[in-house]
């Protein structure tokens, strides 16, 4: 079973990972975006860690719902509402249980990813975070490590794609040859999840 | 149509000065009879470029007279932030609507229509119709 602490530790792990990779994310974003992805997520997830400590939500669903809400209010770029919606919808789908099964979580996460697709209107192959999240959600039904691997592979697969959503789409063919920053941070999210599961307690 | 309660309008831009200027422009071009409440929600609270859910929430609350609030946005995160606030949150007044319209032209149409007493649907229609005006 995955308890409240598992989800809190996942969010803390994402914050640490985003902090470590902020420069890399911003570098990727300066190639095809507006060079703020790293700092935006850094600010957002630092605020998430802070509010989770302060409010100490009592259920897995409440942890993710609060985290999502915090991202929407603090990020300031498109990644705020996108990641915010992902976490908030996943949290809502988890309901009020004190602990959830891996299967429950995989289903809730798939609902969260679907909500991201609906919000941004993007599909697989558009060179967005969905290119990492869609395969990750599918693999999550089987294992955390599989989900991390699928997300990483999905992010790398965005390199030859031409962007069809967001600011990068204005570049047209010039967006080809660069890895999508959003897909890259999505891979960080899933790698942090796998690391949290390996760390034990919640597994 | 209601004479007493007017639809409120919020203009959301990545830039504070752009949001404020378009509010001024819309009020100016709508001329004499501007009575509808209009508020800008531009940039980040620290003055930087971006979209702030907090500023949007505050602007919407400030123009809410109970007849609904029409929100016009520029692009990217402004669109996504308002959509995600409408989808899940409780940060916006009841009967708040994201209006699909060109930012500047739609703002003028919305302010004129709301000031004339148009309801939320009328304000939305007027702003959206601004897409139909071709410039060449």
mmCIF file of C-alpha atoms in Angstrom:
data_model
loop_
_atom_site.group_PDB
_atom_site.id
_atom_site.type_symbol
_atom_site.label_atom_id
_atom_site.label_comp_id
_atom_site.label_asym_id
_atom_site.label_seq_id
_atom_site.Cartn_x
_atom_site.Cartn_y
_atom_site.Cartn_z
ATOM 1 C CA UNK A 1 0.000 0.000 0.000
ATOM 2 C CA UNK A 2 1.083 3.591 -0.678
ATOM 3 C CA UNK A 3 0.479 5.833 2.314
ATOM 4 C CA UNK A 4 0.389 9.598 2.782
ATOM 5 C CA UNK A 5 4.069 9.718 3.632
ATOM 6 C CA UNK A 6 4.945 8.004 0.342
ATOM 7 C CA UNK A 7 3.298 10.790 -1.646
ATOM 8 C CA UNK A 8 4.838 13.489 0.517
ATOM 9 C CA UNK A 9 8.273 11.936 -0.011
ATOM 10 C CA UNK A 10 7.605 11.751 -3.763
ATOM 11 C CA UNK A 11 6.913 15.483 -3.896
ATOM 12 C CA UNK A 12 10.050 16.217 -1.836
ATOM 13 C CA UNK A 13 12.084 14.043 -4.200
ATOM 14 C CA UNK A 14 10.692 15.919 -7.219
ATOM 15 C CA UNK A 15 11.624 19.236 -5.600
ATOM 16 C CA UNK A 16 15.192 18.024 -5.039
ATOM 17 C CA UNK A 17 15.467 16.676 -8.578
ATOM 18 C CA UNK A 18 14.083 19.845 -10.175
ATOM 19 C CA UNK A 19 16.486 21.892 -8.069
ATOM 20 C CA UNK A 20 19.410 19.755 -9.270
ATOM 21 C CA UNK A 21 18.312 19.830 -12.933
ATOM 22 C CA UNK A 22 17.018 23.412 -13.086
ATOM 23 C CA UNK A 23 19.865 24.685 -15.243
ATOM 24 C CA UNK A 24 19.528 21.790 -17.661
ATOM 25 C CA UNK A 25 15.762 22.341 -17.996
ATOM 26 C CA UNK A 26 16.261 26.044 -18.595
ATOM 27 C CA UNK A 27 18.956 25.296 -21.179
ATOM 28 C CA UNK A 28 16.576 23.005 -23.073
ATOM 29 C CA UNK A 29 13.892 25.671 -22.805
ATOM 30 C CA UNK A 30 16.150 28.424 -24.122
ATOM 31 C CA UNK A 31 16.609 26.413 -27.333
ATOM 32 C CA UNK A 32 12.898 26.255 -28.205
ATOM 33 C CA UNK A 33 11.002 28.152 -25.497
ATOM 34 C CA UNK A 34 11.377 31.154 -23.238
ATOM 35 C CA UNK A 35 14.165 29.901 -20.962
ATOM 36 C CA UNK A 36 12.189 29.773 -17.734
ATOM 37 C CA UNK A 37 11.178 26.119 -17.328
ATOM 38 C CA UNK A 38 13.863 25.262 -14.767
ATOM 39 C CA UNK A 39 13.373 28.304 -12.575
ATOM 40 C CA UNK A 40 9.574 28.089 -12.822
ATOM 41 C CA UNK A 41 9.471 24.467 -11.650
ATOM 42 C CA UNK A 42 12.114 25.148 -9.022
ATOM 43 C CA UNK A 43 9.959 27.907 -7.553
ATOM 44 C CA UNK A 44 6.795 25.792 -7.852
ATOM 45 C CA UNK A 45 8.070 22.627 -6.205
ATOM 46 C CA UNK A 46 9.895 24.549 -3.458
ATOM 47 C CA UNK A 47 6.502 26.088 -2.647
ATOM 48 C CA UNK A 48 4.918 22.616 -2.758
ATOM 49 C CA UNK A 49 7.418 21.241 -0.216
ATOM 50 C CA UNK A 50 6.784 24.233 2.010
ATOM 51 C CA UNK A 51 2.991 23.989 1.970
ATOM 52 C CA UNK A 52 3.041 20.204 2.516
ATOM 53 C CA UNK A 53 5.151 20.736 5.619
ATOM 54 C CA UNK A 54 2.942 23.536 6.884
ATOM 55 C CA UNK A 55 -0.498 22.024 6.207
ATOM 56 C CA UNK A 56 0.427 18.339 6.677
ATOM 57 C CA UNK A 57 -2.437 16.919 4.574
ATOM 58 C CA UNK A 58 -3.738 13.608 5.979
ATOM 59 C CA UNK A 59 -4.362 11.448 2.889
ATOM 60 C CA UNK A 60 -2.536 10.628 -0.380
ATOM 61 C CA UNK A 61 -5.301 12.371 -2.309
ATOM 62 C CA UNK A 62 -5.002 15.501 -0.184
ATOM 63 C CA UNK A 63 -1.208 15.616 -0.648
ATOM 64 C CA UNK A 64 -1.481 15.641 -4.439
ATOM 65 C CA UNK A 65 -4.493 17.968 -4.554
ATOM 66 C CA UNK A 66 -2.713 20.526 -2.381
ATOM 67 C CA UNK A 67 0.525 20.153 -4.352
ATOM 68 C CA UNK A 68 -1.342 20.739 -7.619
ATOM 69 C CA UNK A 69 -3.125 23.775 -6.313
ATOM 70 C CA UNK A 70 0.151 25.228 -5.100
ATOM 71 C CA UNK A 71 1.780 24.742 -8.527
ATOM 72 C CA UNK A 72 -1.071 26.546 -10.272
ATOM 73 C CA UNK A 73 -0.723 29.518 -7.942
ATOM 74 C CA UNK A 74 3.071 29.825 -7.845
ATOM 75 C CA UNK A 75 4.640 28.776 -11.159
ATOM 76 C CA UNK A 76 3.573 31.624 -13.456
ATOM 77 C CA UNK A 77 4.226 29.726 -16.707
ATOM 78 C CA UNK A 78 2.224 27.110 -18.598
ATOM 79 C CA UNK A 79 3.892 24.294 -16.649
ATOM 80 C CA UNK A 80 2.029 25.504 -13.511
ATOM 81 C CA UNK A 81 -1.513 24.766 -14.669
ATOM 82 C CA UNK A 82 -0.336 21.672 -16.586
ATOM 83 C CA UNK A 83 1.514 19.977 -13.707
ATOM 84 C CA UNK A 84 -1.014 21.440 -11.281
ATOM 85 C CA UNK A 85 -3.857 19.797 -13.170
ATOM 86 C CA UNK A 86 -1.936 16.513 -13.364
ATOM 87 C CA UNK A 87 -1.446 16.337 -9.590
ATOM 88 C CA UNK A 88 -4.806 17.795 -8.620
ATOM 89 C CA UNK A 89 -6.797 15.433 -10.852
ATOM 90 C CA UNK A 90 -4.726 12.469 -9.728
ATOM 91 C CA UNK A 91 -5.311 13.498 -6.105
ATOM 92 C CA UNK A 92 -9.045 13.897 -6.614
ATOM 93 C CA UNK A 93 -9.250 10.485 -8.281
ATOM 94 C CA UNK A 94 -7.538 8.933 -5.230
ATOM 95 C CA UNK A 95 -10.394 10.078 -2.999
ATOM 96 C CA UNK A 96 -10.148 10.113 0.807
ATOM 97 C CA UNK A 97 -8.431 6.779 1.500
ATOM 98 C CA UNK A 98 -5.603 6.748 4.079
ATOM 99 C CA UNK A 99 -3.555 4.527 1.790
ATOM 100 C CA UNK A 100 -3.999 3.393 -1.796
ATOM 101 C CA UNK A 101 -2.933 0.374 -3.843
ATOM 102 C CA UNK A 102 -0.528 0.603 -6.753
ATOM 103 C CA UNK A 103 -3.415 -0.176 -9.073
ATOM 104 C CA UNK A 104 -5.571 2.598 -7.618
ATOM 105 C CA UNK A 105 -2.703 5.023 -8.053
ATOM 106 C CA UNK A 106 -1.997 3.920 -11.641
ATOM 107 C CA UNK A 107 -5.649 4.480 -12.537
ATOM 108 C CA UNK A 108 -5.764 7.865 -10.820
ATOM 109 C CA UNK A 109 -2.549 8.943 -12.525
ATOM 110 C CA UNK A 110 -3.941 7.947 -15.923
ATOM 111 C CA UNK A 111 -6.947 10.187 -15.189
ATOM 112 C CA UNK A 112 -4.559 13.008 -14.296
ATOM 113 C CA UNK A 113 -2.634 12.589 -17.549
ATOM 114 C CA UNK A 114 -5.888 12.579 -19.516
ATOM 115 C CA UNK A 115 -6.846 15.872 -17.835
ATOM 116 C CA UNK A 116 -3.525 17.397 -18.934
ATOM 117 C CA UNK A 117 -4.295 16.370 -22.515
ATOM 118 C CA UNK A 118 -7.709 17.947 -22.257
ATOM 119 C CA UNK A 119 -6.403 21.193 -20.771
ATOM 120 C CA UNK A 120 -3.638 21.775 -23.296
ATOM 121 C CA UNK A 121 -5.319 20.100 -26.260
ATOM 122 C CA UNK A 122 -2.113 18.195 -27.058
ATOM 123 C CA UNK A 123 -1.750 14.625 -28.272
ATOM 124 C CA UNK A 124 1.028 12.076 -28.445
ATOM 125 C CA UNK A 125 3.659 13.235 -30.945
ATOM 126 C CA UNK A 126 3.114 16.964 -30.449
ATOM 127 C CA UNK A 127 6.468 17.283 -28.620
ATOM 128 C CA UNK A 128 5.060 18.013 -25.169
ATOM 129 C CA UNK A 129 5.137 16.564 -21.662
ATOM 130 C CA UNK A 130 2.459 14.106 -22.799
ATOM 131 C CA UNK A 131 5.065 12.275 -24.880
ATOM 132 C CA UNK A 132 6.665 11.249 -21.569
ATOM 133 C CA UNK A 133 3.508 11.032 -19.442
ATOM 134 C CA UNK A 134 1.326 8.895 -21.708
ATOM 135 C CA UNK A 135 3.780 5.955 -21.953
ATOM 136 C CA UNK A 136 4.621 6.396 -18.248
ATOM 137 C CA UNK A 137 0.966 6.155 -17.236
ATOM 138 C CA UNK A 138 0.622 2.972 -19.225
ATOM 139 C CA UNK A 139 3.749 1.408 -17.720
ATOM 140 C CA UNK A 140 2.775 2.487 -14.202
ATOM 141 C CA UNK A 141 0.116 -0.227 -14.214
ATOM 142 C CA UNK A 142 3.031 -2.696 -14.107
ATOM 143 C CA UNK A 143 5.895 -1.055 -12.192
ATOM 144 C CA UNK A 144 7.390 2.219 -10.943
ATOM 145 C CA UNK A 145 10.731 1.504 -12.602
ATOM 146 C CA UNK A 146 8.969 0.733 -15.857
ATOM 147 C CA UNK A 147 7.124 4.051 -15.661
ATOM 148 C CA UNK A 148 10.389 5.939 -15.111
ATOM 149 C CA UNK A 149 12.022 4.177 -18.044
ATOM 150 C CA UNK A 150 9.035 4.799 -20.297
ATOM 151 C CA UNK A 151 9.038 8.505 -19.391
ATOM 152 C CA UNK A 152 12.769 8.818 -20.034
ATOM 153 C CA UNK A 153 12.446 7.077 -23.414
ATOM 154 C CA UNK A 154 9.430 9.249 -24.212
ATOM 155 C CA UNK A 155 11.401 12.409 -23.470
ATOM 156 C CA UNK A 156 14.313 11.331 -25.688
ATOM 157 C CA UNK A 157 11.840 10.471 -28.439
ATOM 158 C CA UNK A 158 10.750 14.134 -28.592
ATOM 159 C CA UNK A 159 14.121 15.152 -30.121
ATOM 160 C CA UNK A 160 13.186 14.482 -33.788
ATOM 161 C CA UNK A 161 9.616 15.732 -33.345
ATOM 162 C CA UNK A 162 8.293 19.065 -34.606
ATOM 163 C CA UNK A 163 6.450 21.006 -31.879
ATOM 164 C CA UNK A 164 2.743 21.456 -32.473
ATOM 165 C CA UNK A 165 1.773 23.054 -29.139
ATOM 166 C CA UNK A 166 2.993 25.927 -27.026
ATOM 167 C CA UNK A 167 5.578 28.550 -27.773
ATOM 168 C CA UNK A 168 7.936 26.054 -29.447
ATOM 169 C CA UNK A 169 5.324 25.491 -32.177
ATOM 170 C CA UNK A 170 6.011 29.027 -33.488
ATOM 171 C CA UNK A 171 9.455 27.744 -34.479
ATOM 172 C CA UNK A 172 8.006 25.189 -36.888
ATOM 173 C CA UNK A 173 10.721 22.937 -38.309
ATOM 174 C CA UNK A 174 13.370 24.690 -36.250
ATOM 175 C CA UNK A 175 11.977 22.947 -33.173
ATOM 176 C CA UNK A 176 13.252 19.638 -34.593
ATOM 177 C CA UNK A 177 16.475 18.334 -33.033
ATOM 178 C CA UNK A 178 15.825 19.606 -29.500
ATOM 179 C CA UNK A 179 14.531 17.590 -26.560
ATOM 180 C CA UNK A 180 11.303 18.985 -25.158
ATOM 181 C CA UNK A 181 11.810 20.591 -21.725
ATOM 182 C CA UNK A 182 8.328 19.603 -20.501
ATOM 183 C CA UNK A 183 8.816 15.956 -21.460
ATOM 184 C CA UNK A 184 12.201 16.105 -19.725
ATOM 185 C CA UNK A 185 10.757 17.411 -16.453
ATOM 186 C CA UNK A 186 7.985 14.808 -16.700
ATOM 187 C CA UNK A 187 10.690 12.141 -16.807
ATOM 188 C CA UNK A 188 12.175 13.683 -13.632
ATOM 189 C CA UNK A 189 8.763 13.387 -11.980
ATOM 190 C CA UNK A 190 8.553 9.680 -12.795
ATOM 191 C CA UNK A 191 12.183 8.979 -11.872
ATOM 192 C CA UNK A 192 11.552 10.589 -8.486
ATOM 193 C CA UNK A 193 8.524 8.335 -8.094
ATOM 194 C CA UNK A 194 10.588 5.201 -8.803
ATOM 195 C CA UNK A 195 13.314 6.373 -6.425
ATOM 196 C CA UNK A 196 10.734 7.002 -3.692
ATOM 197 C CA UNK A 197 9.354 3.488 -4.140
ATOM 198 C CA UNK A 198 12.862 1.960 -4.025
ATOM 199 C CA UNK A 199 13.613 3.854 -0.824
ATOM 200 C CA UNK A 200 11.290 1.441 0.862
ATOM 201 C CA UNK A 201 8.744 2.453 3.456
ATOM 202 C CA UNK A 202 5.856 2.980 1.063
ATOM 203 C CA UNK A 203 6.609 0.018 -1.193
ATOM 204 C CA UNK B 1 -30.576 42.044 -19.418
ATOM 205 C CA UNK B 2 -30.208 43.722 -16.062
ATOM 206 C CA UNK B 3 -29.950 47.445 -15.386
ATOM 207 C CA UNK B 4 -28.570 47.041 -11.922
ATOM 208 C CA UNK B 5 -25.968 44.347 -12.099
ATOM 209 C CA UNK B 6 -23.384 44.483 -14.824
ATOM 210 C CA UNK B 7 -21.107 41.757 -16.050
ATOM 211 C CA UNK B 8 -17.569 42.165 -14.787
ATOM 212 C CA UNK B 9 -14.585 41.898 -17.134
ATOM 213 C CA UNK B 10 -11.063 40.722 -16.357
ATOM 214 C CA UNK B 11 -8.187 41.166 -18.821
ATOM 215 C CA UNK B 12 -5.343 38.700 -18.292
ATOM 216 C CA UNK B 13 -1.989 39.278 -19.975
ATOM 217 C CA UNK B 14 1.558 38.002 -19.427
ATOM 218 C CA UNK B 15 2.491 41.642 -18.918
ATOM 219 C CA UNK B 16 1.168 44.009 -16.246
ATOM 220 C CA UNK B 17 1.488 47.114 -18.448
ATOM 221 C CA UNK B 18 -0.276 45.356 -21.366
ATOM 222 C CA UNK B 19 -3.238 44.342 -19.187
ATOM 223 C CA UNK B 20 -3.500 47.823 -17.673
ATOM 224 C CA UNK B 21 -3.155 49.569 -21.037
ATOM 225 C CA UNK B 22 -5.802 47.425 -22.691
ATOM 226 C CA UNK B 23 -8.171 48.210 -19.810
ATOM 227 C CA UNK B 24 -7.508 51.929 -20.479
ATOM 228 C CA UNK B 25 -7.854 51.461 -24.234
ATOM 229 C CA UNK B 26 -11.139 49.581 -23.944
ATOM 230 C CA UNK B 27 -12.552 52.183 -21.568
ATOM 231 C CA UNK B 28 -11.377 54.988 -23.828
ATOM 232 C CA UNK B 29 -12.695 53.516 -27.067
ATOM 233 C CA UNK B 30 -15.994 52.575 -25.459
ATOM 234 C CA UNK B 31 -16.203 56.266 -24.547
ATOM 235 C CA UNK B 32 -18.872 58.021 -22.508
ATOM 236 C CA UNK B 33 -21.090 55.294 -21.225
ATOM 237 C CA UNK B 34 -18.516 53.037 -19.613
ATOM 238 C CA UNK B 35 -19.997 51.758 -16.402
ATOM 239 C CA UNK B 36 -19.077 48.070 -16.403
ATOM 240 C CA UNK B 37 -16.382 47.060 -13.938
ATOM 241 C CA UNK B 38 -13.111 46.123 -15.681
ATOM 242 C CA UNK B 39 -9.910 44.968 -13.986
ATOM 243 C CA UNK B 40 -6.440 44.034 -15.271
ATOM 244 C CA UNK B 41 -4.581 40.908 -14.123
ATOM 245 C CA UNK B 42 -1.203 41.196 -15.784
ATOM 246 C CA UNK B 43 2.145 39.585 -15.113
ATOM 247 C CA UNK B 44 3.397 38.188 -11.839
ATOM 248 C CA UNK B 45 2.921 39.757 -8.397
ATOM 249 C CA UNK B 46 6.630 40.770 -8.468
ATOM 250 C CA UNK B 47 6.129 42.633 -11.758
ATOM 251 C CA UNK B 48 7.724 39.990 -13.995
ATOM 252 C CA UNK B 49 6.218 38.437 -17.102
ATOM 253 C CA UNK B 50 3.911 35.465 -16.554
ATOM 254 C CA UNK B 51 0.484 34.504 -15.299
ATOM 255 C CA UNK B 52 -0.605 34.744 -11.689
ATOM 256 C CA UNK B 53 -3.600 32.788 -10.424
ATOM 257 C CA UNK B 54 -3.575 35.024 -7.378
ATOM 258 C CA UNK B 55 -3.887 38.266 -9.380
ATOM 259 C CA UNK B 56 -6.564 36.720 -11.605
ATOM 260 C CA UNK B 57 -8.578 35.604 -8.576
ATOM 261 C CA UNK B 58 -8.302 39.026 -6.981
ATOM 262 C CA UNK B 59 -9.265 40.874 -10.192
ATOM 263 C CA UNK B 60 -12.269 38.602 -10.742
ATOM 264 C CA UNK B 61 -13.503 39.121 -7.185
ATOM 265 C CA UNK B 62 -13.131 42.889 -7.586
ATOM 266 C CA UNK B 63 -15.404 43.068 -10.668
ATOM 267 C CA UNK B 64 -17.984 40.487 -9.567
ATOM 268 C CA UNK B 65 -21.379 42.172 -9.127
ATOM 269 C CA UNK B 66 -23.334 38.923 -9.257
ATOM 270 C CA UNK B 67 -24.079 39.043 -12.991
ATOM 271 C CA UNK B 68 -21.092 36.948 -14.003
ATOM 272 C CA UNK B 69 -17.500 37.642 -14.947
ATOM 273 C CA UNK B 70 -16.028 37.441 -18.465
ATOM 274 C CA UNK B 71 -12.302 36.707 -18.591
ATOM 275 C CA UNK B 72 -10.262 37.572 -21.688
ATOM 276 C CA UNK B 73 -6.700 36.292 -21.978
ATOM 277 C CA UNK B 74 -3.685 36.749 -24.225
ATOM 278 C CA UNK B 75 -1.925 33.407 -24.776
ATOM 279 C CA UNK B 76 -0.203 30.289 -23.454
ATOM 280 C CA UNK B 77 -0.118 30.112 -19.671
ATOM 281 C CA UNK B 78 -2.807 32.795 -19.368
ATOM 282 C CA UNK B 79 -5.218 30.497 -21.221
ATOM 283 C CA UNK B 80 -4.164 27.389 -19.318
ATOM 284 C CA UNK B 81 -4.191 29.038 -15.894
ATOM 285 C CA UNK B 82 -7.736 30.363 -16.270
ATOM 286 C CA UNK B 83 -8.920 27.035 -17.712
ATOM 287 C CA UNK B 84 -7.441 25.059 -14.847
ATOM 288 C CA UNK B 85 -8.884 27.496 -12.290
ATOM 289 C CA UNK B 86 -12.320 27.054 -13.879
ATOM 290 C CA UNK B 87 -12.004 23.274 -14.112
ATOM 291 C CA UNK B 88 -11.187 22.467 -10.514
ATOM 292 C CA UNK B 89 -10.712 25.377 -8.246
ATOM 293 C CA UNK B 90 -12.863 27.583 -6.104
ATOM 294 C CA UNK B 91 -10.676 30.635 -6.659
ATOM 295 C CA UNK B 92 -13.034 32.316 -9.153
ATOM 296 C CA UNK B 93 -16.525 33.734 -8.533
ATOM 297 C CA UNK B 94 -19.449 31.606 -9.573
ATOM 298 C CA UNK B 95 -20.516 32.228 -13.153
ATOM 299 C CA UNK B 96 -17.048 33.156 -14.382
ATOM 300 C CA UNK B 97 -16.395 32.350 -18.027
ATOM 301 C CA UNK B 98 -13.287 32.241 -20.177
ATOM 302 C CA UNK B 99 -14.209 34.082 -23.354
ATOM 303 C CA UNK B 100 -12.675 33.000 -26.655
ATOM 304 C CA UNK B 101 -11.843 36.336 -28.251
ATOM 305 C CA UNK B 102 -8.986 38.427 -29.644
ATOM 306 C CA UNK B 103 -7.535 40.254 -26.647
ATOM 307 C CA UNK B 104 -7.700 43.926 -27.651
ATOM 308 C CA UNK B 105 -10.715 43.927 -29.986
ATOM 309 C CA UNK B 106 -12.596 41.538 -27.724
ATOM 310 C CA UNK B 107 -11.936 43.721 -24.690
ATOM 311 C CA UNK B 108 -13.455 46.765 -26.389
ATOM 312 C CA UNK B 109 -16.517 44.793 -27.512
ATOM 313 C CA UNK B 110 -16.945 43.269 -24.053
ATOM 314 C CA UNK B 111 -16.727 46.591 -22.219
ATOM 315 C CA UNK B 112 -19.214 48.252 -24.587
ATOM 316 C CA UNK B 113 -21.678 45.369 -24.324
ATOM 317 C CA UNK B 114 -21.402 44.970 -20.559
ATOM 318 C CA UNK B 115 -21.812 48.727 -20.067
ATOM 319 C CA UNK B 116 -24.953 48.643 -22.188
ATOM 320 C CA UNK B 117 -26.387 46.089 -19.772
ATOM 321 C CA UNK B 118 -25.712 42.950 -21.802
ATOM 322 C CA UNK B 119 -25.722 39.697 -19.863
ATOM 323 C CA UNK B 120 -22.777 37.289 -19.753
ATOM 324 C CA UNK B 121 -23.844 35.451 -22.918
ATOM 325 C CA UNK B 122 -24.193 38.749 -24.797
ATOM 326 C CA UNK B 123 -20.794 39.959 -23.606
ATOM 327 C CA UNK B 124 -19.219 36.660 -24.630
ATOM 328 C CA UNK B 125 -20.890 36.738 -28.059
ATOM 329 C CA UNK B 126 -19.822 40.339 -28.723
ATOM 330 C CA UNK B 127 -16.216 39.642 -27.757
ATOM 331 C CA UNK B 128 -16.029 36.452 -29.823
ATOM 332 C CA UNK B 129 -17.569 38.173 -32.849
ATOM 333 C CA UNK B 130 -14.510 40.416 -32.925
ATOM 334 C CA UNK B 131 -12.704 37.463 -34.540
ATOM 335 C CA UNK B 132 -14.910 37.974 -37.590
ATOM 336 C CA UNK B 133 -13.602 41.434 -38.426
ATOM 337 C CA UNK B 134 -11.000 40.928 -41.187
ATOM 338 C CA UNK B 135 -8.288 43.526 -41.591
ATOM 339 C CA UNK B 136 -7.328 42.853 -45.182
#
